[in-house]
Coordinates of C-alpha atoms in Angstrom, one line a residue:
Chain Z
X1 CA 24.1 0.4 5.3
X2 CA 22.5 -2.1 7.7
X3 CA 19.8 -4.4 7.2
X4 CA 16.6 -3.4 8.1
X5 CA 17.6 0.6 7.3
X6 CA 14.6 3.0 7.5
X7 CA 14.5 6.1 5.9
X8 CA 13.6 8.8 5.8
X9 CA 15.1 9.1 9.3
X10 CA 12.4 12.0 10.1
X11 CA 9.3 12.8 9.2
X12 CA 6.9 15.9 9.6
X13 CA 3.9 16.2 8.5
X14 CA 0.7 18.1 9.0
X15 CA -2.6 16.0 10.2
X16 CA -4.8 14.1 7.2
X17 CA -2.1 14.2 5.3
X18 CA -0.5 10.1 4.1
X19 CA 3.3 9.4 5.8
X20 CA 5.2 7.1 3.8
X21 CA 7.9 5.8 5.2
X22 CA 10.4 3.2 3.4
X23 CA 12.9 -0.1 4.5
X24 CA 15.9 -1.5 2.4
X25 CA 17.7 -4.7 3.7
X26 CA 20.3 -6.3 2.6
X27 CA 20.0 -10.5 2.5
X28 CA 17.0 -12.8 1.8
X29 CA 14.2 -12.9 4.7
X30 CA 11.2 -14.6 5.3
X31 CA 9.2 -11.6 6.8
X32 CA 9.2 -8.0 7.2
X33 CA 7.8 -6.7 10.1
X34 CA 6.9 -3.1 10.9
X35 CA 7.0 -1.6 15.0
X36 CA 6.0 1.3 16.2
X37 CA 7.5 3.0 19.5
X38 CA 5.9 5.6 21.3
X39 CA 8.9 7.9 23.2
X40 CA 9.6 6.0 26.4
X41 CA 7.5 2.6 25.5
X42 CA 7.8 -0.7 23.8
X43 CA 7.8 -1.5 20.5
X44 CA 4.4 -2.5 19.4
X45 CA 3.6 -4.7 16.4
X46 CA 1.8 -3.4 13.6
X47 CA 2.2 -5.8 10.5
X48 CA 4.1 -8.4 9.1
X49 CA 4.3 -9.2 5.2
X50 CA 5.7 -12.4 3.9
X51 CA 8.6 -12.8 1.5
X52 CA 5.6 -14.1 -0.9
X53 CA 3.1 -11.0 -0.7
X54 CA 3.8 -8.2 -2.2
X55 CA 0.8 -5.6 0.0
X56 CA -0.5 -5.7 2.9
X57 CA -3.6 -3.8 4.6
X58 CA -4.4 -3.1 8.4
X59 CA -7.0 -0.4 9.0
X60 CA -4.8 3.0 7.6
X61 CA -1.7 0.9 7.0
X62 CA -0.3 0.0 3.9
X63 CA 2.8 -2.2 3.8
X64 CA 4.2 -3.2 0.0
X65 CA 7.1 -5.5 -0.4
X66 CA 9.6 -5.9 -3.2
X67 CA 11.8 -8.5 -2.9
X68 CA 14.0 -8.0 -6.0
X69 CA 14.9 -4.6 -4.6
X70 CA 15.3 -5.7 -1.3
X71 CA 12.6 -3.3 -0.1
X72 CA 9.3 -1.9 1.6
X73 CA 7.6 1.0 2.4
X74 CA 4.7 2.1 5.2
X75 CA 2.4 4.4 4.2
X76 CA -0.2 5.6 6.6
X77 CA -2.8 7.3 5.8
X78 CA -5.4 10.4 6.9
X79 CA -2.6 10.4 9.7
X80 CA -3.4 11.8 13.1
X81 CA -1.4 13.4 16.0
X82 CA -1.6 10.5 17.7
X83 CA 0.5 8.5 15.1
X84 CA 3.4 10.3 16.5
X85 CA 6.1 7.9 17.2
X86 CA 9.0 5.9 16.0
X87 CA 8.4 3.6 13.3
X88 CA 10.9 0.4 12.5
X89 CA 11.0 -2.5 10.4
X90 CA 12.1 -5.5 11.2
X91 CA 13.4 -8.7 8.6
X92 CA 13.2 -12.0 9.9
X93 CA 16.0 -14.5 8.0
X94 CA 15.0 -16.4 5.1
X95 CA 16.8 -19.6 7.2
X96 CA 14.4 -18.8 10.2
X97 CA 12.0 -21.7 9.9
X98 CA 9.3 -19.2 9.9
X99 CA 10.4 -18.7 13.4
X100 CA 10.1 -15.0 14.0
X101 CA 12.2 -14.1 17.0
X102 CA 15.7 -13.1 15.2
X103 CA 15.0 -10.0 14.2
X104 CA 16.6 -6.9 12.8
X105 CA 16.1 -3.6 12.9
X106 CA 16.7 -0.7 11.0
X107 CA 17.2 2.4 13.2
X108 CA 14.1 4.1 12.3
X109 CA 11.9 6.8 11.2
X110 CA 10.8 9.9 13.5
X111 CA 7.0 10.5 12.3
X112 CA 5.8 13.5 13.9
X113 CA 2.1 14.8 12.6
X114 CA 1.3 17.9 13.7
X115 CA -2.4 19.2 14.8
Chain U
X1 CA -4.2 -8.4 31.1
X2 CA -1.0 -6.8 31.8
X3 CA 1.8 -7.0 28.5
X4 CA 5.5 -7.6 29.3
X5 CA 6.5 -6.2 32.4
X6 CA 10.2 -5.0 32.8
X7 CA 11.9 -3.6 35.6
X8 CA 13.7 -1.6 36.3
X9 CA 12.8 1.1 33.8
X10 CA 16.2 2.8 34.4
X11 CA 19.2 1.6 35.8
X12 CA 22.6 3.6 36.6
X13 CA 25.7 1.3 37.5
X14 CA 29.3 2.4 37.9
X15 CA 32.3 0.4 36.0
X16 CA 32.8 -2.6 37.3
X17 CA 29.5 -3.2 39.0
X18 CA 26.7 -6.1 38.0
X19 CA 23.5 -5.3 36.6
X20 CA 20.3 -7.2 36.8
X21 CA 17.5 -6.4 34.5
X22 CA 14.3 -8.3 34.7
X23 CA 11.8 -9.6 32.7
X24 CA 7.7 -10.8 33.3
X25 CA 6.6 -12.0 29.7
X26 CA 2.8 -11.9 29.2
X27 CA 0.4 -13.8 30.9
X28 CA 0.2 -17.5 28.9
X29 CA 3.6 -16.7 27.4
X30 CA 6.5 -19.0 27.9
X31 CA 9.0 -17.5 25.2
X32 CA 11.4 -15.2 26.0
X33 CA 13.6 -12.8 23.8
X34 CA 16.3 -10.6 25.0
X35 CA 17.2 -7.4 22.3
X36 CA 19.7 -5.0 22.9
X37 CA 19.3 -1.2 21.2
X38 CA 23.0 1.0 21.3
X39 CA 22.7 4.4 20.9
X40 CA 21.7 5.2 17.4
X41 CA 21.4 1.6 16.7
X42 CA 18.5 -0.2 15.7
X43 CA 17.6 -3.6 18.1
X44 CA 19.6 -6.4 17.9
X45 CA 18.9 -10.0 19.1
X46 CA 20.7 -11.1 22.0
X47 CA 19.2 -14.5 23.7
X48 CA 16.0 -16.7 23.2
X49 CA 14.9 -18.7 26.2
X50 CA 12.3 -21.1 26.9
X51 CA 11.6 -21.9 30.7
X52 CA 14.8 -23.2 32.6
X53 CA 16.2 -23.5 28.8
X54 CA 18.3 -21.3 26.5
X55 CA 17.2 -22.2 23.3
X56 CA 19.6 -19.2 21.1
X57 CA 22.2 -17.1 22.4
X58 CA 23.9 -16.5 19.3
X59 CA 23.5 -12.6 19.6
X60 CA 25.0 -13.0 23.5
X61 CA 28.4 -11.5 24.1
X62 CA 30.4 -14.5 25.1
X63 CA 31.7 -12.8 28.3
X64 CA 30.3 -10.9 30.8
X65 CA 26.4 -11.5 29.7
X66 CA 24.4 -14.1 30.9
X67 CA 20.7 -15.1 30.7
X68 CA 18.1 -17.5 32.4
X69 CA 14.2 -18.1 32.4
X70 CA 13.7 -20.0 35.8
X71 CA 10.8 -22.5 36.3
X72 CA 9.2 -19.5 38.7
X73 CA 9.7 -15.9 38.0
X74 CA 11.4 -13.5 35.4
X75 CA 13.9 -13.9 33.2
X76 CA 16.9 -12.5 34.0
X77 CA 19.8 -10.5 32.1
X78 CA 22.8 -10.5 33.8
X79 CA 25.5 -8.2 32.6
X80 CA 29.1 -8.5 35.4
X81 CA 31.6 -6.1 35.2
X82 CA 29.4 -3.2 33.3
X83 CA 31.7 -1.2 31.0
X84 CA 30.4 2.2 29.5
X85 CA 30.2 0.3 26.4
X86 CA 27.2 -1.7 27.6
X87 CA 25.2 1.5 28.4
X88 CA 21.9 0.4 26.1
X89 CA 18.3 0.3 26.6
X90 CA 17.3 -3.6 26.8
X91 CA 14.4 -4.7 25.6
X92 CA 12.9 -8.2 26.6
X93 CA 9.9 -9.4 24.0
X94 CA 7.7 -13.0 24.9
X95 CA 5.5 -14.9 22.3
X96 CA 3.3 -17.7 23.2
X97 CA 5.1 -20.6 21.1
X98 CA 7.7 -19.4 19.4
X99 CA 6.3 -20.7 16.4
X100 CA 6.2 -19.5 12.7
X101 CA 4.8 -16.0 12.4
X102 CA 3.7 -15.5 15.7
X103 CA 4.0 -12.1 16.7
X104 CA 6.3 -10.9 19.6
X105 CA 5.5 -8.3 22.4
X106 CA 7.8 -6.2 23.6
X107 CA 8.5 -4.9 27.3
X108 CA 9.0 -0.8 27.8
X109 CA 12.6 -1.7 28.1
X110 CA 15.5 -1.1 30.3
X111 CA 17.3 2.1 30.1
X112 CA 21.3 1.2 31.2
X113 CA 23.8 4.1 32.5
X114 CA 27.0 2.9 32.9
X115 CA 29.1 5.8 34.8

């Protein structure tokens, strides 16, 4: 498997109800990032946990880390139709500096919430 | 306040041709980042550059790619002699310092055909 692997790979769920969505990598990192993409746009940045946090909160978002399994999930919650999108996470090396830009990413999840 | 700006959005080239993908980071940005996504691939890092300065280009194939940030106007991927292989969309992401946990923003990305 590669670092940075999302899964599930797709999602569907029915609006209001909580997406949880989950990340396993491979070597030691300094962050974990999570992106969404919209079909046809950039990635945008949602949140980024550090190798020393274990959760995170941003408005309906909910990012945990667990480091001795190498792993992290998003959960999003009351979701809407407008969630709809890609979702990726992204692992910045543990020999970064802190430096963010040497990233990888997994290959996805598919979140579509129907109305 | 416009966000990373890349053009084209789609770009079809025959074997053997060069292609040209450019990048406009945000305004007040003066960090660039250069990620590749393969079919069914998640992003990978290609090329870091500062202005008129290539700071990483670890994730750079060594032939046929290059990359440059001029003192005025976009960065610039450069891809000679396009094989099908290199069919990809490219994504270019800028950050104000390149420092620590600063977040990137990404471009909507260049769609590459390669006939």
């Amino acid at each position: 498997s590669q670092q940075g692997e999302e899964d599930p790979q797709a999602l569907s769920i029915q609006e209001g109800e909580n997406a949880t969505m989950n990340c396993s990598y491979k070597t030691s990192i300094n962050n974990l990032q999570w992106y969404r993409q919209n079909s046809g746009r950039g990635l945008v940045h949602l949140i980024l946990i550090r190798s020393n946090e274990r959760e995170k909160h941003s408005g309906r978002l909910r990012v945990t880390l667990d480091t001795s399994k190498k792993s992290s999930s998003l959960l999003i919650t009351a979701s809407r139709a407008a969630d709809t999108a890609s979702y990726f996470c992204a692992t910045a090396p543990e020999n970064s500096g802190g430096s963010n830009y040497k990233l990888t990413f997994g290959k996805g999840t598919l979140l579509t919430v129907n109305p | 306040n416009a966000g990373v700006m890349q053009n084209p959005r789609h770009l079809v080239r025959r074997r053997g041709q060069e292609a040209r993908l450019r990048c406009s980071p945000m305004k007040g940005h003066s960090h660039v980042y250069w990620y590749r996504q393969l079919p069914e691939e998640g992003l990978k890092f290609m090329v870091y550059l500062q202005k008129e300065n290539i700071i990483d280009e670890s994730g750079m194939p060594k032939e046929r790619f290059s990359a440059e940030f001029p003192k005025e106007g976009p960065s610039i991927l450069r891809i000679q002699q396009v094989v099908r292989g290199d069919s990809a969309a490219y994504f270019c992401a800028s950050s104000r310092s390149g420092q620590g946990n600063e977040k990137l923003f990404f471009g909507s990305g260049t769609q590459l055909s390669v006939l």
